[in-house]
Amino acid sequence: MIKDLREATAAGVLDCKKALEASGGDVEKAKAYLREKGIAAAARKADREVKEGLIEAYVHAGGRVGALIELDCETDFVARTEEFRALAHDLAMQVVAANPLYLAPEDIPPHVLEEETKDYRAQARDAGKPEHVIEKVVEGKLQKYYQEVCLMKQPFIKDDELTVQDIITRMIAKVGENIVVRRFARFELGG
Amino acid sequence: MIKDLREATAAGVLDCKKALEASGGDVEKAKAYLREKGIAAAARKADREVKEGLIEAYVHAGGRVGALIELDCETDFVARTEEFRALAHDLAMQVVAANPLYLAPEDIPPHVLEEETKDYRAQARDAGKPEHVIEKVVEGKLQKYYQEVCLMKQPFIKDDELTVQDIITRMIAKVGENIVVRRFARFELGG
């Protein structure tokens, strides 16, 4: 049971044991417990300095589009692991395939955000939405826009049930180090 | 003789024949003739639209530094040739190794250029240079600065007798298409 739980959550043996005890042996509940714990632990690491990491590139076959990405972590030890390398590679592929424009919502320039918000509000008005729901509609459309243009909010190309942020949070929980996508570039011919 | 000339200059058979005739069979003079002709021909192509090309990436072993580059040409046919691919690869390596900050002098932001010029002028004054040579000294130092920070002005990593611009001009003369480095990105850990 512990083995299944470990494979499903990437948590350590002790954590899995504790989670199973806390949930009275219910694997699904134990998973939820660990997920919460993992995310909490990851969040606690978010302020830790990241000075190591990897630069990774991916060029799509044919050379018409390519990406460069910097994925940072705390130690060279983690940077050299196979799983960290695989994550960097997946993220470079994500940038090529899903064409993000920004890392996170806070990186969207204010004038772009204003323009989007204005458009959504006008659309909602044109669609005859009552005033008191318009802001909610706008907020919903903004969230959708973030999922389209922000790398961290995009559905992960290898599992669209998860966002890129989810994937990184899981890796943080797994390796016990803060991990940050510092920057990316994407070039496309004629783009 | 034509074969030697072709190998040395990458010019066509007819051009080589013409050059040898024009230079009375002197291979060195014919080379100079073709070089001038090649550069002239390349310059004439500089306004031609480039919509094809290659995105190429290079990550230095260990993943601590990497580059992404877009090298454009006129046709997909040229973009697929081995020599064009090799040029794109060399240029990505050049960006990693020589760390350019800009493509060409005209891409340096005016405030950076002003700051550099001010520094050079002050240094020349401090060194006691007479006023009438200071501008010459400043110009010389600016040229040196361009060779350091501008990709097109840098000595080519595989042959420092030539600049990157020279290499591209030669390729233009060789393939008969305009070729342009459109953009590059370079990421270095902690950079």
Tab-separated table of C-alpha atoms in Angstrom:
chain	number	residue	atom	x	y	z
A	1	MET	CA	0.000	0.000	0.000
A	2	ILE	CA	2.865	2.331	0.869
A	3	LYS	CA	4.533	1.497	-2.435
A	4	ASP	CA	1.397	2.406	-4.425
A	5	LEU	CA	1.084	5.619	-2.494
A	6	ARG	CA	4.725	6.490	-3.099
A	7	GLU	CA	4.407	5.906	-6.795
A	8	ALA	CA	1.247	7.962	-6.980
A	9	THR	CA	2.513	10.902	-4.954
A	10	ALA	CA	6.322	10.835	-5.073
A	11	ALA	CA	6.303	11.372	-1.303
A	12	GLY	CA	8.826	9.699	1.021
A	13	VAL	CA	8.188	6.409	2.897
A	14	LEU	CA	7.686	8.083	6.259
A	15	ASP	CA	5.270	10.621	4.814
A	16	CYS	CA	3.313	7.851	3.136
A	17	LYS	CA	3.127	5.874	6.371
A	18	LYS	CA	1.982	8.935	8.282
A	19	ALA	CA	-0.588	9.776	5.613
A	20	LEU	CA	-2.024	6.238	5.699
A	21	GLU	CA	-2.254	6.363	9.492
A	22	ALA	CA	-3.915	9.791	9.378
A	23	SER	CA	-6.461	8.576	6.850
A	24	GLY	CA	-7.192	5.256	8.544
A	25	GLY	CA	-5.633	3.269	5.688
A	26	ASP	CA	-7.730	4.923	2.939
A	27	VAL	CA	-5.342	5.335	-0.012
A	28	GLU	CA	-7.436	8.005	-1.737
A	29	LYS	CA	-7.657	10.063	1.448
A	30	ALA	CA	-3.934	9.534	2.051
A	31	LYS	CA	-3.250	10.855	-1.450
A	32	ALA	CA	-5.286	13.982	-0.776
A	33	TYR	CA	-3.457	14.416	2.542
A	34	LEU	CA	-0.065	14.149	0.822
A	35	ARG	CA	-1.081	16.343	-2.032
A	36	GLU	CA	-2.022	19.065	0.380
A	37	LYS	CA	1.123	18.469	2.366
A	38	GLY	CA	3.287	18.486	-0.736
A	39	ILE	CA	1.814	21.670	-2.001
A	40	ALA	CA	2.179	23.264	1.416
A	41	ALA	CA	5.806	22.145	1.584
A	42	ALA	CA	6.435	23.425	-1.934
A	43	ALA	CA	4.907	26.772	-1.098
A	44	ARG	CA	7.203	27.074	1.938
A	45	LYS	CA	10.192	26.645	-0.409
A	46	ALA	CA	9.096	29.341	-2.833
A	47	ASP	CA	11.284	32.031	-1.277
A	48	ARG	CA	14.452	29.965	-1.276
A	49	GLU	CA	17.193	31.218	-3.541
A	50	VAL	CA	17.767	29.283	-6.764
A	51	LYS	CA	21.208	29.705	-8.273
A	52	GLU	CA	21.740	26.377	-9.979
A	53	GLY	CA	19.761	24.718	-12.730
A	54	LEU	CA	19.820	24.041	-16.428
A	55	ILE	CA	19.607	25.825	-19.738
A	56	GLU	CA	17.702	23.599	-22.128
A	57	ALA	CA	16.800	24.020	-25.783
A	58	TYR	CA	14.371	22.274	-28.044
A	59	VAL	CA	14.082	22.787	-31.787
A	60	HIS	CA	11.174	21.202	-33.545
A	61	ALA	CA	12.051	18.904	-36.440
A	62	GLY	CA	12.661	20.985	-39.532
A	63	GLY	CA	14.011	23.959	-37.619
A	64	ARG	CA	10.974	26.195	-38.079
A	65	VAL	CA	10.395	26.743	-34.357
A	66	GLY	CA	12.562	26.430	-31.268
A	67	ALA	CA	12.736	27.366	-27.601
A	68	LEU	CA	15.335	28.095	-24.975
A	69	ILE	CA	14.498	27.838	-21.285
A	70	GLU	CA	16.205	28.390	-17.935
A	71	LEU	CA	14.982	26.122	-15.150
A	72	ASP	CA	16.555	26.926	-11.784
A	73	CYS	CA	16.892	24.949	-8.573
A	74	GLU	CA	18.928	25.233	-5.385
A	75	THR	CA	21.767	22.774	-5.906
A	76	ASP	CA	23.854	21.441	-8.730
A	77	PHE	CA	23.048	17.971	-7.362
A	78	VAL	CA	19.363	18.300	-8.258
A	79	ALA	CA	20.178	20.056	-11.557
A	80	ARG	CA	22.123	16.989	-12.652
A	81	THR	CA	19.414	14.454	-11.885
A	82	GLU	CA	17.670	12.664	-14.703
A	83	GLU	CA	14.232	13.851	-13.551
A	84	PHE	CA	15.257	17.503	-13.452
A	85	ARG	CA	16.745	17.225	-16.942
A	86	ALA	CA	13.556	15.558	-18.141
A	87	LEU	CA	11.479	18.381	-16.645
A	88	ALA	CA	13.637	21.027	-18.365
A	89	HIS	CA	13.266	19.154	-21.641
A	90	ASP	CA	9.486	18.826	-21.267
A	91	LEU	CA	9.193	22.529	-20.513
A	92	ALA	CA	11.246	23.489	-23.585
A	93	MET	CA	8.907	21.291	-25.643
A	94	GLN	CA	5.918	22.922	-23.909
A	95	VAL	CA	7.147	26.371	-24.965
A	96	VAL	CA	7.553	25.212	-28.574
A	97	ALA	CA	4.178	23.464	-28.706
A	98	ALA	CA	1.951	25.750	-26.628
A	99	ASN	CA	3.506	29.114	-27.539
A	100	PRO	CA	3.253	30.966	-24.193
A	101	LEU	CA	3.896	34.707	-24.288
A	102	TYR	CA	4.630	35.238	-20.593
A	103	LEU	CA	5.783	33.236	-17.592
A	104	ALA	CA	2.921	34.164	-15.242
A	105	PRO	CA	-0.039	36.587	-15.121
A	106	GLU	CA	2.062	39.155	-13.247
A	107	ASP	CA	4.390	39.340	-16.264
A	108	ILE	CA	1.658	40.528	-18.627
A	109	PRO	CA	2.229	44.236	-19.336
A	110	PRO	CA	-0.525	46.376	-17.728
A	111	HIS	CA	-1.614	47.890	-21.044
A	112	VAL	CA	-2.154	44.411	-22.541
A	113	LEU	CA	-4.220	43.373	-19.546
A	114	GLU	CA	-6.284	46.570	-19.719
A	115	GLU	CA	-6.944	46.018	-23.404
A	116	GLU	CA	-8.052	42.414	-22.796
A	117	THR	CA	-10.280	43.408	-19.884
A	118	LYS	CA	-11.873	46.179	-21.939
A	119	ASP	CA	-12.584	43.755	-24.793
A	120	TYR	CA	-14.132	41.142	-22.489
A	121	ARG	CA	-16.304	43.759	-20.796
A	122	ALA	CA	-17.514	45.099	-24.173
A	123	GLN	CA	-18.271	41.554	-25.369
A	124	ALA	CA	-20.227	40.794	-22.190
A	125	ARG	CA	-22.230	44.033	-22.587
A	126	ASP	CA	-22.870	43.311	-26.277
A	127	ALA	CA	-24.095	39.845	-25.297
A	128	GLY	CA	-26.664	41.538	-23.064
A	129	LYS	CA	-25.260	40.281	-19.753
A	130	PRO	CA	-26.671	42.167	-16.745
A	131	GLU	CA	-24.218	44.586	-15.106
A	132	HIS	CA	-23.896	42.585	-11.876
A	133	VAL	CA	-22.542	39.497	-13.643
A	134	ILE	CA	-20.271	41.277	-16.113
A	135	GLU	CA	-17.280	41.434	-13.751
A	136	LYS	CA	-17.626	37.732	-13.110
A	137	VAL	CA	-17.700	36.989	-16.840
A	138	VAL	CA	-14.654	39.213	-17.353
A	139	GLU	CA	-12.782	37.441	-14.552
A	140	GLY	CA	-13.614	34.058	-16.068
A	141	LYS	CA	-12.370	35.152	-19.483
A	142	LEU	CA	-9.185	36.556	-17.960
A	143	GLN	CA	-8.490	33.218	-16.280
A	144	LYS	CA	-8.932	31.552	-19.653
A	145	TYR	CA	-6.591	34.080	-21.243
A	146	TYR	CA	-3.958	33.308	-18.575
A	147	GLN	CA	-4.240	29.599	-19.362
A	148	GLU	CA	-3.530	30.430	-22.967
A	149	VAL	CA	-0.645	32.889	-22.756
A	150	CYS	CA	1.070	32.199	-19.392
A	151	LEU	CA	3.437	29.215	-19.303
A	152	MET	CA	2.768	28.462	-15.618
A	153	LYS	CA	-1.012	28.417	-16.162
A	154	GLN	CA	-0.997	26.359	-19.358
A	155	PRO	CA	-2.200	22.750	-19.376
A	156	PHE	CA	0.923	20.566	-19.394
A	157	ILE	CA	1.437	19.067	-22.875
A	158	LYS	CA	2.005	15.581	-21.480
A	159	ASP	CA	-0.984	15.607	-19.100
A	160	ASP	CA	-3.601	18.278	-19.667
A	161	GLU	CA	-5.277	17.553	-16.339
A	162	LEU	CA	-2.354	19.386	-14.746
A	163	THR	CA	-0.934	22.857	-15.292
A	164	VAL	CA	2.776	23.522	-15.742
A	165	GLN	CA	2.676	25.051	-12.253
A	166	ASP	CA	1.256	21.763	-10.895
A	167	ILE	CA	4.105	19.830	-12.514
A	168	ILE	CA	6.690	22.131	-10.980
A	169	THR	CA	5.008	22.048	-7.574
A	170	ARG	CA	5.106	18.251	-7.691
A	171	MET	CA	8.791	18.296	-8.540
A	172	ILE	CA	9.433	20.710	-5.653
A	173	ALA	CA	7.592	18.346	-3.293
A	174	LYS	CA	9.565	15.427	-4.692
A	175	VAL	CA	13.105	16.788	-4.602
A	176	GLY	CA	12.649	19.110	-1.630
A	177	GLU	CA	14.125	22.152	-3.355
A	178	ASN	CA	12.609	25.301	-4.733
A	179	ILE	CA	12.363	25.162	-8.550
A	180	VAL	CA	11.695	28.174	-10.747
A	181	VAL	CA	11.313	28.703	-14.486
A	182	ARG	CA	13.372	31.858	-14.712
A	183	ARG	CA	12.901	32.742	-18.389
A	184	PHE	CA	12.227	31.383	-21.828
A	185	ALA	CA	12.551	32.452	-25.448
A	186	ARG	CA	10.683	31.082	-28.446
A	187	PHE	CA	11.560	31.788	-32.067
A	188	GLU	CA	9.392	30.797	-34.989
A	189	LEU	CA	10.197	31.491	-38.640
A	190	GLY	CA	8.252	34.532	-39.753
A	191	GLY	CA	7.018	34.961	-36.178
B	1	MET	CA	43.429	27.162	-62.090
B	2	ILE	CA	39.686	27.688	-62.277
B	3	LYS	CA	39.203	24.853	-59.799
B	4	ASP	CA	41.611	26.438	-57.295
B	5	LEU	CA	39.891	29.754	-57.687
B	6	ARG	CA	36.486	28.200	-57.200
B	7	GLU	CA	37.564	26.470	-54.036
B	8	ALA	CA	39.135	29.630	-52.683
B	9	THR	CA	36.236	31.932	-53.443
B	10	ALA	CA	33.114	29.799	-53.775
B	11	ALA	CA	32.315	31.684	-56.967
B	12	GLY	CA	30.760	30.050	-60.032
B	13	VAL	CA	32.758	28.671	-62.998
B	14	LEU	CA	31.825	31.513	-65.320
B	15	ASP	CA	32.694	34.135	-62.723
B	16	CYS	CA	36.054	32.458	-62.137
B	17	LYS	CA	36.796	32.368	-65.853
B	18	LYS	CA	35.861	36.015	-66.201
B	19	ALA	CA	37.955	36.960	-63.180
B	20	LEU	CA	41.013	35.158	-64.551
B	21	GLU	CA	40.593	36.867	-67.898
B	22	ALA	CA	40.188	40.263	-66.226
B	23	SER	CA	43.307	39.740	-64.141
B	24	GLY	CA	45.451	38.318	-66.961
B	25	GLY	CA	45.604	34.873	-65.340
B	26	ASP	CA	46.889	36.144	-61.957
B	27	VAL	CA	45.083	33.996	-59.361
B	28	GLU	CA	45.650	36.427	-56.499
B	29	LYS	CA	44.290	39.333	-58.524
B	30	ALA	CA	41.379	37.188	-59.667
B	31	LYS	CA	40.607	36.393	-56.032
B	32	ALA	CA	40.547	40.088	-55.149
B	33	TYR	CA	38.325	40.737	-58.168
B	34	LEU	CA	35.882	38.021	-57.087
B	35	ARG	CA	35.966	39.066	-53.483
B	36	GLU	CA	34.954	42.562	-54.484
B	37	LYS	CA	32.396	41.177	-56.870
B	38	GLY	CA	31.040	38.796	-54.264
B	39	ILE	CA	30.676	41.490	-51.710
B	40	ALA	CA	29.071	43.762	-54.255
B	41	ALA	CA	26.679	40.985	-55.248
B	42	ALA	CA	25.914	40.251	-51.585
B	43	ALA	CA	25.226	43.908	-50.938
B	44	ARG	CA	22.804	43.996	-53.862
B	45	LYS	CA	20.884	41.144	-52.215
B	46	ALA	CA	20.613	42.863	-48.843
B	47	ASP	CA	17.152	44.251	-49.550
B	48	ARG	CA	15.661	40.982	-50.701
B	49	GLU	CA	12.987	39.570	-48.472
B	50	VAL	CA	13.968	36.607	-46.286
B	51	LYS	CA	11.048	34.484	-45.156
B	52	GLU	CA	12.627	31.065	-44.899
B	53	GLY	CA	15.508	29.868	-42.766
B	54	LEU	CA	16.272	27.923	-39.626
B	55	ILE	CA	15.867	28.142	-35.887
B	56	GLU	CA	18.937	26.598	-34.314
B	57	ALA	CA	19.889	26.028	-30.687
B	58	TYR	CA	23.127	25.190	-28.981
B	59	VAL	CA	23.526	24.328	-25.306
B	60	HIS	CA	27.013	24.062	-23.939
B	61	ALA	CA	27.863	20.768	-22.246
B	62	GLY	CA	26.579	20.819	-18.702
B	63	GLY	CA	23.624	23.045	-19.498
B	64	ARG	CA	24.988	26.213	-17.884
B	65	VAL	CA	24.744	28.321	-21.038
B	66	GLY	CA	22.753	28.082	-24.244
B	67	ALA	CA	21.670	30.059	-27.284
B	68	LEU	CA	18.812	30.191	-29.736
B	69	ILE	CA	19.208	31.843	-33.122
B	70	GLU	CA	17.097	32.596	-36.182
B	71	LEU	CA	19.010	32.608	-39.461
B	72	ASP	CA	16.860	33.620	-42.421
B	73	CYS	CA	17.275	33.162	-46.162
B	74	GLU	CA	15.048	33.469	-49.212
B	75	THR	CA	14.082	29.888	-50.005
B	76	ASP	CA	13.412	26.677	-48.159
B	77	PHE	CA	15.793	25.032	-50.623
B	78	VAL	CA	18.789	26.953	-49.259
B	79	ALA	CA	17.568	26.581	-45.663
B	80	ARG	CA	17.740	22.799	-46.029
B	81	THR	CA	21.271	22.673	-47.394
B	82	GLU	CA	24.024	21.212	-45.260
B	83	GLU	CA	26.095	24.392	-45.468
B	84	PHE	CA	23.257	26.631	-44.299
B	85	ARG	CA	22.581	24.287	-41.371
B	86	ALA	CA	26.280	24.329	-40.529
B	87	LEU	CA	26.295	28.130	-40.593
B	88	ALA	CA	23.273	28.285	-38.267
B	89	HIS	CA	24.983	25.845	-35.918
B	90	ASP	CA	28.257	27.794	-35.950
B	91	LEU	CA	26.403	31.022	-35.207
B	92	ALA	CA	24.542	29.474	-32.265
B	93	MET	CA	27.922	28.315	-30.942
B	94	GLN	CA	29.313	31.800	-31.572
B	95	VAL	CA	26.548	33.334	-29.432
B	96	VAL	CA	27.250	30.893	-26.597
B	97	ALA	CA	31.035	31.360	-26.744
B	98	ALA	CA	31.391	35.058	-27.542
B	99	ASN	CA	28.383	36.409	-25.626
B	100	PRO	CA	27.208	39.187	-27.955
B	101	LEU	CA	24.646	41.612	-26.547
B	102	TYR	CA	23.318	43.003	-29.828
B	103	LEU	CA	23.086	42.005	-33.462
B	104	ALA	CA	24.686	45.135	-34.933
B	105	PRO	CA	25.830	48.612	-33.806
B	106	GLU	CA	22.471	50.100	-34.806
B	107	ASP	CA	20.786	47.838	-32.226
B	108	ILE	CA	22.689	49.324	-29.279
B	109	PRO	CA	20.285	51.527	-27.315
B	110	PRO	CA	21.226	55.236	-27.653
B	111	HIS	CA	21.686	55.724	-23.893
B	112	VAL	CA	24.208	52.829	-23.775
B	113	LEU	CA	26.140	54.304	-26.681
B	114	GLU	CA	26.144	57.747	-25.077
B	115	GLU	CA	27.414	56.311	-21.817
B	116	GLU	CA	30.236	54.430	-23.593
B	117	THR	CA	31.210	57.484	-25.644
B	118	LYS	CA	31.263	59.645	-22.509
B	119	ASP	CA	33.501	57.137	-20.725
B	120	TYR	CA	35.944	56.883	-23.641
B	121	ARG	CA	36.129	60.656	-23.954
B	122	ALA	CA	36.810	61.041	-20.219
B	123	GLN	CA	39.496	58.330	-20.352
B	124	ALA	CA	41.169	60.019	-23.318
B	125	ARG	CA	41.130	63.383	-21.516
B	126	ASP	CA	42.487	61.802	-18.314
B	127	ALA	CA	45.264	60.226	-20.378
B	128	GLY	CA	46.218	63.736	-21.480
B	129	LYS	CA	45.351	63.280	-25.172
B	130	PRO	CA	45.128	66.600	-27.033
B	131	GLU	CA	41.604	67.707	-27.915
B	132	HIS	CA	42.037	67.274	-31.674
B	133	VAL	CA	42.791	63.532	-31.389
B	134	ILE	CA	40.232	62.715	-28.698
B	135	GLU	CA	37.397	62.124	-31.176
B	136	LYS	CA	39.621	59.759	-33.133
B	137	VAL	CA	40.509	57.838	-29.971
B	138	VAL	CA	36.831	57.663	-29.017
B	139	GLU	CA	35.905	56.373	-32.477
B	140	GLY	CA	38.617	53.712	-32.268
B	141	LYS	CA	37.368	52.555	-28.875
B	142	LEU	CA	33.782	52.481	-30.117
B	143	GLN	CA	34.825	50.226	-33.004
B	144	LYS	CA	36.483	47.936	-30.480
B	145	TYR	CA	33.361	47.966	-28.356
B	146	TYR	CA	31.267	46.981	-31.392
B	147	GLN	CA	33.611	44.045	-32.045
B	148	GLU	CA	32.991	42.920	-28.502
B	149	VAL	CA	29.236	43.286	-28.118
B	150	CYS	CA	27.794	43.090	-31.654
B	151	LEU	CA	27.426	39.615	-33.135
B	152	MET	CA	27.954	40.807	-36.730
B	153	LYS	CA	31.175	42.618	-35.815
B	154	GLN	CA	32.668	39.862	-33.652
B	155	PRO	CA	35.625	37.802	-34.860
B	156	PHE	CA	34.204	34.460	-36.035
B	157	ILE	CA	35.013	31.747	-33.458
B	158	LYS	CA	36.272	29.344	-36.122
B	159	ASP	CA	38.448	31.894	-37.952
B	160	ASP	CA	39.246	35.100	-36.120
B	161	GLU	CA	40.630	36.726	-39.264
B	162	LEU	CA	37.017	37.115	-40.372
B	163	THR	CA	34.025	38.733	-38.719
B	164	VAL	CA	30.630	37.067	-38.487
B	165	GLN	CA	29.473	39.577	-41.101
B	166	ASP	CA	32.274	38.395	-43.425
B	167	ILE	CA	31.151	34.782	-43.003
B	168	ILE	CA	27.575	35.687	-43.830
B	169	THR	CA	28.611	37.826	-46.792
B	170	ARG	CA	30.592	34.883	-48.138
B	171	MET	CA	27.610	32.604	-47.774
B	172	ILE	CA	25.422	35.142	-49.575
B	173	ALA	CA	27.940	35.277	-52.424
B	174	LYS	CA	28.070	31.491	-52.476
B	175	VAL	CA	24.370	30.616	-52.460
B	176	GLY	CA	23.142	33.709	-54.259
B	177	GLU	CA	20.456	34.528	-51.690
B	178	ASN	CA	20.169	37.198	-49.059
B	179	ILE	CA	20.919	35.782	-45.579
B	180	VAL	CA	20.101	37.586	-42.332
B	181	VAL	CA	20.566	36.784	-38.662
B	182	ARG	CA	17.174	37.953	-37.507
B	183	ARG	CA	17.519	37.480	-33.728
B	184	PHE	CA	19.234	35.534	-31.015
B	185	ALA	CA	18.810	34.790	-27.325
B	186	ARG	CA	21.450	33.656	-24.874
B	187	PHE	CA	20.760	32.337	-21.364
B	188	GLU	CA	23.442	31.651	-18.796
B	189	LEU	CA	22.817	30.370	-15.278
B	190	GLY	CA	22.896	33.297	-12.885
B	191	GLY	CA	23.285	35.623	-15.876
